[in-house]
Structures are given as structure tokens and as C-alpha cells.
């Protein structure tokens, strides 16, 4: 039972983990350009600026290396993978102890609903449902977290960059909750970590673009990009809901 909670990759069937990983990668890709680029831009731009100051005159290669922010993204991947492992192991343990296999289907359905909410937030205003998905107290939490990470942003290289990525993996957002619901549905720590790593990989291109092009990148992310993101989130919602149905059918 413990082995299954830690390393089982077949709780959703032989193709379950690759399907969830692909869905979360696409969610990260869509959300990276339409959400993360705005939400994480202050952290990314501050790091890129600090690194540029340290490597002034280094040429294009130095600029590209600084924009990649590899330690930061490694820290994000470690933090998100840890959250995914915890979610997957917890759900797997409950399923193993109770025999309630339908719990994994419920988690998949929950992830589908959260993906659909992310899609609705990217629709034009006239098509958007009233109200937004939010949890109370997140603004204050984000401000406190920003104060904690400020010293790391000042010198975001090496282990400090990794530490910054780890700290910011605790930054609350709707996309994270949707991804964690999908990770929990995989039913094991290893599978949860894998799908959350795929989610982080999807967000990397947008954040590298922000670091390279600064706020010009954000101004170019117009309505067409928002609609494309909505379509990808909607597609993911359908895929995850279909997997939930197959699990209980």
C-alpha cells in the first residue's frame, strides 16, 4: 500500500499520468502567457535586472543566460513537484485505505471545473460570468511573501535563485489549485511530482519572454492570446472530465 502511494503510475490507467501531464503542460503554457506573465512579472523582471547589472557588457549570450533564470525555474519545479507529491500521496493513501476509487474521479472532475474557471476568466467581458475565482486573504499573504523573498531577488543566482523559486511556489493562485487537483488525482507521490513538473515546464517560455523583453512582452499579450489561452483551458477541462468519466464508467 505504501509503495503504491509513493510510486504507482497506473492509478488512472496506463495512459493516465501522460495524459494528465500533457494537460497540465498545456495549462502551464496557456496560463504562462495569459496569467503567470503578469502575476510573476515583478519577480522575474527584478531578477533579470539584478542579473543584468552583474553581467553588464556581457553581450547577447550573457543576456540570454540571465533571462533563462535557470536556478529560479529549478526552484519552482522542486517546490511544485513537492506540492504535487504531497497531493498525490495523500489522495492515494485515502483511496488505498477506503477503497473509494471514485475519489480520484472526483479530483479529476474538480480539476476540470477549475480549468473551466480559468478559461472563463480569459473570455471577453461580455461573455464572462459575474465574479472571479478567488480566496479571501490571498492579497495579504502575497504581500507578506513578497517581503520574505525581497532579499533573494537582490542576488538571484545559484542557490539563492533556487531558494527564491522554492519560496514563490507557495504563491497562491487559481492555476496552482487546478494543477494540484490534477496531481492529487494521479494517486501517488511520484505521479503527482511528474505532472506538476510538466506544469512548471509549460510556464517557462512565457517567463523567459518576460525576462528578455520586459514589459513590452506584456503589452503585446493582447485579446487574441487571451482567447487562445481560454481555448486551451477549456480543452483541458474537457479532457480531465472525460478521464473522470472513464474512471467510474
Short mmCIF file of C-alpha atoms in Angstrom, two decimals:
data_model
loop_
_atom_site.label_atom_id
_atom_site.label_comp_id
_atom_site.label_asym_id
_atom_site.label_seq_id
_atom_site.Cartn_x
_atom_site.Cartn_y
_atom_site.Cartn_z
CA UNK A 1 0.00 0.00 0.00
CA UNK A 2 2.79 2.42 0.94
CA UNK A 3 4.63 1.57 -2.28
CA UNK A 4 1.51 2.34 -4.30
CA UNK A 5 1.05 5.69 -2.55
CA UNK A 6 4.65 6.61 -3.30
CA UNK A 7 5.38 5.30 -6.78
CA UNK A 8 2.27 3.91 -8.51
CA UNK A 9 1.89 5.33 -12.02
CA UNK A 10 -1.20 3.33 -13.00
CA UNK A 11 -3.98 4.54 -10.68
CA UNK A 12 -5.64 6.27 -13.65
CA UNK A 13 -4.78 3.51 -16.09
CA UNK A 14 -1.66 3.01 -18.24
CA UNK A 15 -2.14 6.30 -20.12
CA UNK A 16 -3.41 8.32 -17.17
CA UNK A 17 -0.23 10.02 -15.98
CA UNK A 18 0.97 11.00 -19.50
CA UNK A 19 -2.50 12.41 -20.25
CA UNK A 20 -2.62 14.48 -17.04
CA UNK A 21 1.00 15.60 -17.55
CA UNK A 22 0.17 16.79 -21.08
CA UNK A 23 -2.97 18.56 -19.88
CA UNK A 24 -1.05 20.36 -17.14
CA UNK A 25 1.81 21.22 -19.51
CA UNK A 26 -0.71 22.84 -21.88
CA UNK A 27 -2.37 24.57 -18.93
CA UNK A 28 1.02 25.93 -17.88
CA UNK A 29 1.72 27.04 -21.45
CA UNK A 30 -1.62 28.83 -21.80
CA UNK A 31 -1.57 30.24 -18.29
CA UNK A 32 2.06 31.27 -18.60
CA UNK A 33 1.26 33.72 -21.38
CA UNK A 34 -2.08 34.92 -20.02
CA UNK A 35 -1.62 34.79 -16.23
CA UNK A 36 1.90 33.99 -14.96
CA UNK A 37 3.48 36.60 -17.23
CA UNK A 38 1.52 39.25 -15.37
CA UNK A 39 1.45 37.79 -11.87
CA UNK A 40 5.13 36.80 -11.76
CA UNK A 41 6.46 39.65 -13.89
CA UNK A 42 7.64 41.77 -10.92
CA UNK A 43 9.72 38.87 -9.56
CA UNK A 44 11.08 37.91 -12.99
CA UNK A 45 11.89 41.47 -14.06
CA UNK A 46 13.59 42.21 -10.74
CA UNK A 47 15.77 39.11 -11.12
CA UNK A 48 16.57 39.88 -14.76
CA UNK A 49 17.51 43.44 -13.79
CA UNK A 50 19.75 42.27 -10.94
CA UNK A 51 21.49 39.76 -13.19
CA UNK A 52 21.89 42.35 -15.97
CA UNK A 53 23.61 44.71 -13.54
CA UNK A 54 26.06 41.97 -12.59
CA UNK A 55 26.83 40.98 -16.20
CA UNK A 56 26.78 44.40 -17.89
CA UNK A 57 28.61 44.34 -21.19
CA UNK A 58 28.48 40.56 -21.45
CA UNK A 59 26.79 40.52 -24.85
CA UNK A 60 23.82 38.56 -26.20
CA UNK A 61 24.88 35.21 -24.69
CA UNK A 62 25.05 36.72 -21.22
CA UNK A 63 21.65 38.35 -21.76
CA UNK A 64 20.07 35.07 -22.84
CA UNK A 65 21.65 33.24 -19.92
CA UNK A 66 20.36 35.84 -17.50
CA UNK A 67 16.85 35.73 -18.98
CA UNK A 68 16.69 31.94 -18.63
CA UNK A 69 16.83 32.25 -14.81
CA UNK A 70 17.59 28.54 -14.56
CA UNK A 71 18.12 28.42 -10.76
CA UNK A 72 14.77 30.19 -10.25
CA UNK A 73 12.88 27.78 -12.51
CA UNK A 74 14.63 24.80 -10.90
CA UNK A 75 13.46 26.03 -7.51
CA UNK A 76 9.90 26.47 -8.84
CA UNK A 77 9.96 22.95 -10.25
CA UNK A 78 11.21 21.48 -6.98
CA UNK A 79 8.59 23.36 -4.97
CA UNK A 80 5.69 22.49 -7.27
CA UNK A 81 6.83 18.87 -7.57
CA UNK A 82 6.91 18.63 -3.77
CA UNK A 83 3.36 20.01 -3.57
CA UNK A 84 2.26 17.57 -6.29
CA UNK A 85 3.91 14.65 -4.50
CA UNK A 86 2.14 15.56 -1.26
CA UNK A 87 -1.21 15.90 -3.03
CA UNK A 88 -0.81 12.65 -4.97
CA UNK A 89 0.36 10.65 -1.95
CA UNK A 90 -2.45 11.98 0.25
CA UNK A 91 -5.15 11.14 -2.27
CA UNK A 92 -3.56 7.77 -2.95
CA UNK A 93 -3.46 6.94 0.75
CA UNK A 94 -7.14 7.78 1.23
CA UNK A 95 -8.05 5.74 -1.83
CA UNK A 96 -5.99 2.73 -0.71
CA UNK A 97 -7.40 2.78 2.83
CA UNK A 98 -11.02 3.32 1.91
CA UNK A 99 -11.24 1.63 -1.48
CA UNK A 100 -13.02 4.75 -2.75
CA UNK A 101 -11.58 4.75 -6.25
CA UNK A 102 -14.23 7.28 -7.24
CA UNK A 103 -12.30 9.83 -5.14
CA UNK A 104 -9.70 10.07 -7.93
CA UNK A 105 -12.50 10.68 -10.42
CA UNK A 106 -13.86 13.44 -8.17
CA UNK A 107 -10.44 15.06 -8.03
CA UNK A 108 -10.17 14.92 -11.82
CA UNK A 109 -13.61 16.47 -12.09
CA UNK A 110 -12.57 19.18 -9.64
CA UNK A 111 -9.50 19.91 -11.75
CA UNK A 112 -11.75 20.11 -14.83
CA UNK A 113 -14.03 22.64 -13.11
CA UNK A 114 -11.05 24.77 -12.06
CA UNK A 115 -9.67 24.64 -15.61
CA UNK A 116 -13.07 25.77 -16.90
CA UNK A 117 -13.00 28.69 -14.44
CA UNK A 118 -9.56 29.65 -15.74
CA UNK A 119 -10.97 29.55 -19.28
CA UNK A 120 -13.91 31.78 -18.32
CA UNK A 121 -11.60 34.44 -16.87
CA UNK A 122 -9.93 34.81 -20.27
CA UNK A 123 -13.14 35.40 -22.20
CA UNK A 124 -14.16 38.91 -23.32
CA UNK A 125 -16.01 40.81 -20.59
CA UNK A 126 -19.45 40.39 -22.20
CA UNK A 127 -19.10 36.59 -22.16
CA UNK A 128 -17.50 36.30 -18.73
CA UNK A 129 -19.57 35.04 -15.78
CA UNK A 130 -20.04 37.55 -12.98
CA UNK A 131 -17.46 37.27 -10.21
CA UNK A 132 -13.95 35.87 -10.26
CA UNK A 133 -12.36 32.82 -8.70
CA UNK A 134 -10.55 33.99 -5.59
CA UNK A 135 -9.95 33.05 -1.99
CA UNK A 136 -10.06 35.54 0.90
CA UNK A 137 -6.81 36.70 2.43
CA UNK A 138 -4.62 35.98 -0.59
CA UNK A 139 -3.61 39.61 -1.15
CA UNK A 140 -2.20 39.95 2.35
CA UNK A 141 -0.45 36.59 2.10
CA UNK A 142 1.15 37.60 -1.20
CA UNK A 143 2.39 40.87 0.32
CA UNK A 144 3.99 39.04 3.25
CA UNK A 145 5.58 36.53 0.89
CA UNK A 146 6.97 39.40 -1.19
CA UNK A 147 8.71 40.79 1.89
CA UNK A 148 10.30 37.40 2.58
CA UNK A 149 11.67 36.94 -0.93
CA UNK A 150 12.96 40.51 -1.42
CA UNK A 151 16.49 39.68 -0.16
CA UNK A 152 16.66 36.69 -2.52
CA UNK A 153 15.64 38.82 -5.53
CA UNK A 154 18.54 41.19 -4.84
CA UNK A 155 21.04 38.42 -5.74
CA UNK A 156 19.06 35.72 -7.59
CA UNK A 157 21.93 33.44 -8.62
CA UNK A 158 22.90 29.91 -7.65
CA UNK A 159 21.25 28.57 -4.52
CA UNK A 160 19.63 31.92 -3.79
CA UNK A 161 17.80 31.67 -7.11
CA UNK A 162 16.72 28.13 -6.28
CA UNK A 163 15.53 29.33 -2.86
CA UNK A 164 13.56 32.13 -4.50
CA UNK A 165 11.82 29.66 -6.80
CA UNK A 166 11.02 27.41 -3.84
CA UNK A 167 9.59 30.31 -1.85
CA UNK A 168 7.44 31.55 -4.73
CA UNK A 169 5.97 28.08 -5.28
CA UNK A 170 3.86 28.94 -2.21
CA UNK A 171 2.39 31.97 -4.01
CA UNK A 172 -1.38 31.26 -4.16
CA UNK A 173 -3.20 31.35 -7.49
CA UNK A 174 -6.16 29.67 -9.15
CA UNK A 175 -4.00 27.89 -11.71
CA UNK A 176 -2.00 26.23 -8.94
CA UNK A 177 -5.15 24.88 -7.30
CA UNK A 178 -6.33 23.41 -10.60
CA UNK A 179 -2.95 21.78 -11.22
CA UNK A 180 -2.81 20.35 -7.68
CA UNK A 181 -6.25 18.82 -8.10
CA UNK A 182 -4.94 17.05 -11.19
CA UNK A 183 -1.81 15.97 -9.33
CA UNK A 184 -3.88 14.59 -6.45
CA UNK A 185 -5.96 12.57 -8.91
CA UNK A 186 -2.87 10.65 -10.04
CA UNK A 187 -2.90 8.80 -6.71
CA UNK A 188 0.82 8.67 -5.90
CA UNK A 189 3.70 10.91 -4.87
CA UNK A 190 5.82 10.12 -7.94
CA UNK A 191 2.99 10.69 -10.41
CA UNK A 192 1.95 13.90 -8.66
CA UNK A 193 5.51 15.22 -8.82
CA UNK A 194 5.81 14.32 -12.53
CA UNK A 195 2.64 16.11 -13.60
CA UNK A 196 3.47 19.22 -11.56
CA UNK A 197 6.95 19.31 -13.12
CA UNK A 198 5.22 19.22 -16.52
CA UNK A 199 3.03 22.13 -15.40
CA UNK A 200 6.09 24.21 -14.47
CA UNK A 201 7.78 23.42 -17.79
CA UNK A 202 4.73 24.83 -19.56
CA UNK A 203 5.07 28.16 -17.76
CA UNK A 204 8.79 28.62 -18.52
CA UNK A 205 8.59 30.02 -22.11
CA UNK A 206 6.36 32.93 -21.08
CA UNK A 207 8.54 33.85 -18.09
CA UNK A 208 11.71 33.70 -20.18
CA UNK A 209 9.96 36.00 -22.66
CA UNK A 210 9.15 38.44 -19.86
CA UNK A 211 12.78 38.42 -18.70
CA UNK A 212 14.03 39.02 -22.25
CA UNK A 213 11.59 41.64 -23.45
CA UNK A 214 10.42 43.18 -20.20
CA UNK A 215 7.09 44.97 -20.08
CA UNK A 216 6.97 45.21 -23.88
CA UNK A 217 6.17 41.48 -23.81
CA UNK A 218 3.20 42.09 -21.50
CA UNK A 219 1.78 44.88 -23.66
CA UNK A 220 1.87 42.61 -26.72
CA UNK A 221 -0.16 39.89 -24.95
CA UNK A 222 -3.48 41.06 -26.33
CA UNK A 223 -7.02 39.75 -26.73
CA UNK A 224 -6.07 37.06 -29.27
CA UNK A 225 -3.63 35.49 -26.83
CA UNK A 226 -6.26 35.60 -24.09
CA UNK A 227 -8.75 33.76 -26.32
CA UNK A 228 -6.16 31.14 -27.27
CA UNK A 229 -5.48 30.57 -23.58
CA UNK A 230 -9.21 30.24 -22.88
CA UNK A 231 -9.49 27.61 -25.62
CA UNK A 232 -6.60 25.58 -24.21
CA UNK A 233 -8.01 25.70 -20.68
CA UNK A 234 -11.43 24.67 -21.98
CA UNK A 235 -9.86 21.77 -23.88
CA UNK A 236 -8.06 20.65 -20.73
CA UNK A 237 -11.33 20.81 -18.78
CA UNK A 238 -12.97 18.51 -21.33
CA UNK A 239 -10.03 16.05 -21.31
CA UNK A 240 -9.90 15.84 -17.50
CA UNK A 241 -13.67 15.48 -17.21
CA UNK A 242 -13.54 12.68 -19.81
CA UNK A 243 -10.83 10.90 -17.82
CA UNK A 244 -13.00 11.19 -14.69
CA UNK A 245 -15.93 9.62 -16.55
CA UNK A 246 -13.79 6.75 -17.86
CA UNK A 247 -12.54 6.06 -14.34
CA UNK A 248 -16.02 5.41 -12.95
CA UNK A 249 -17.77 4.10 -16.08
#
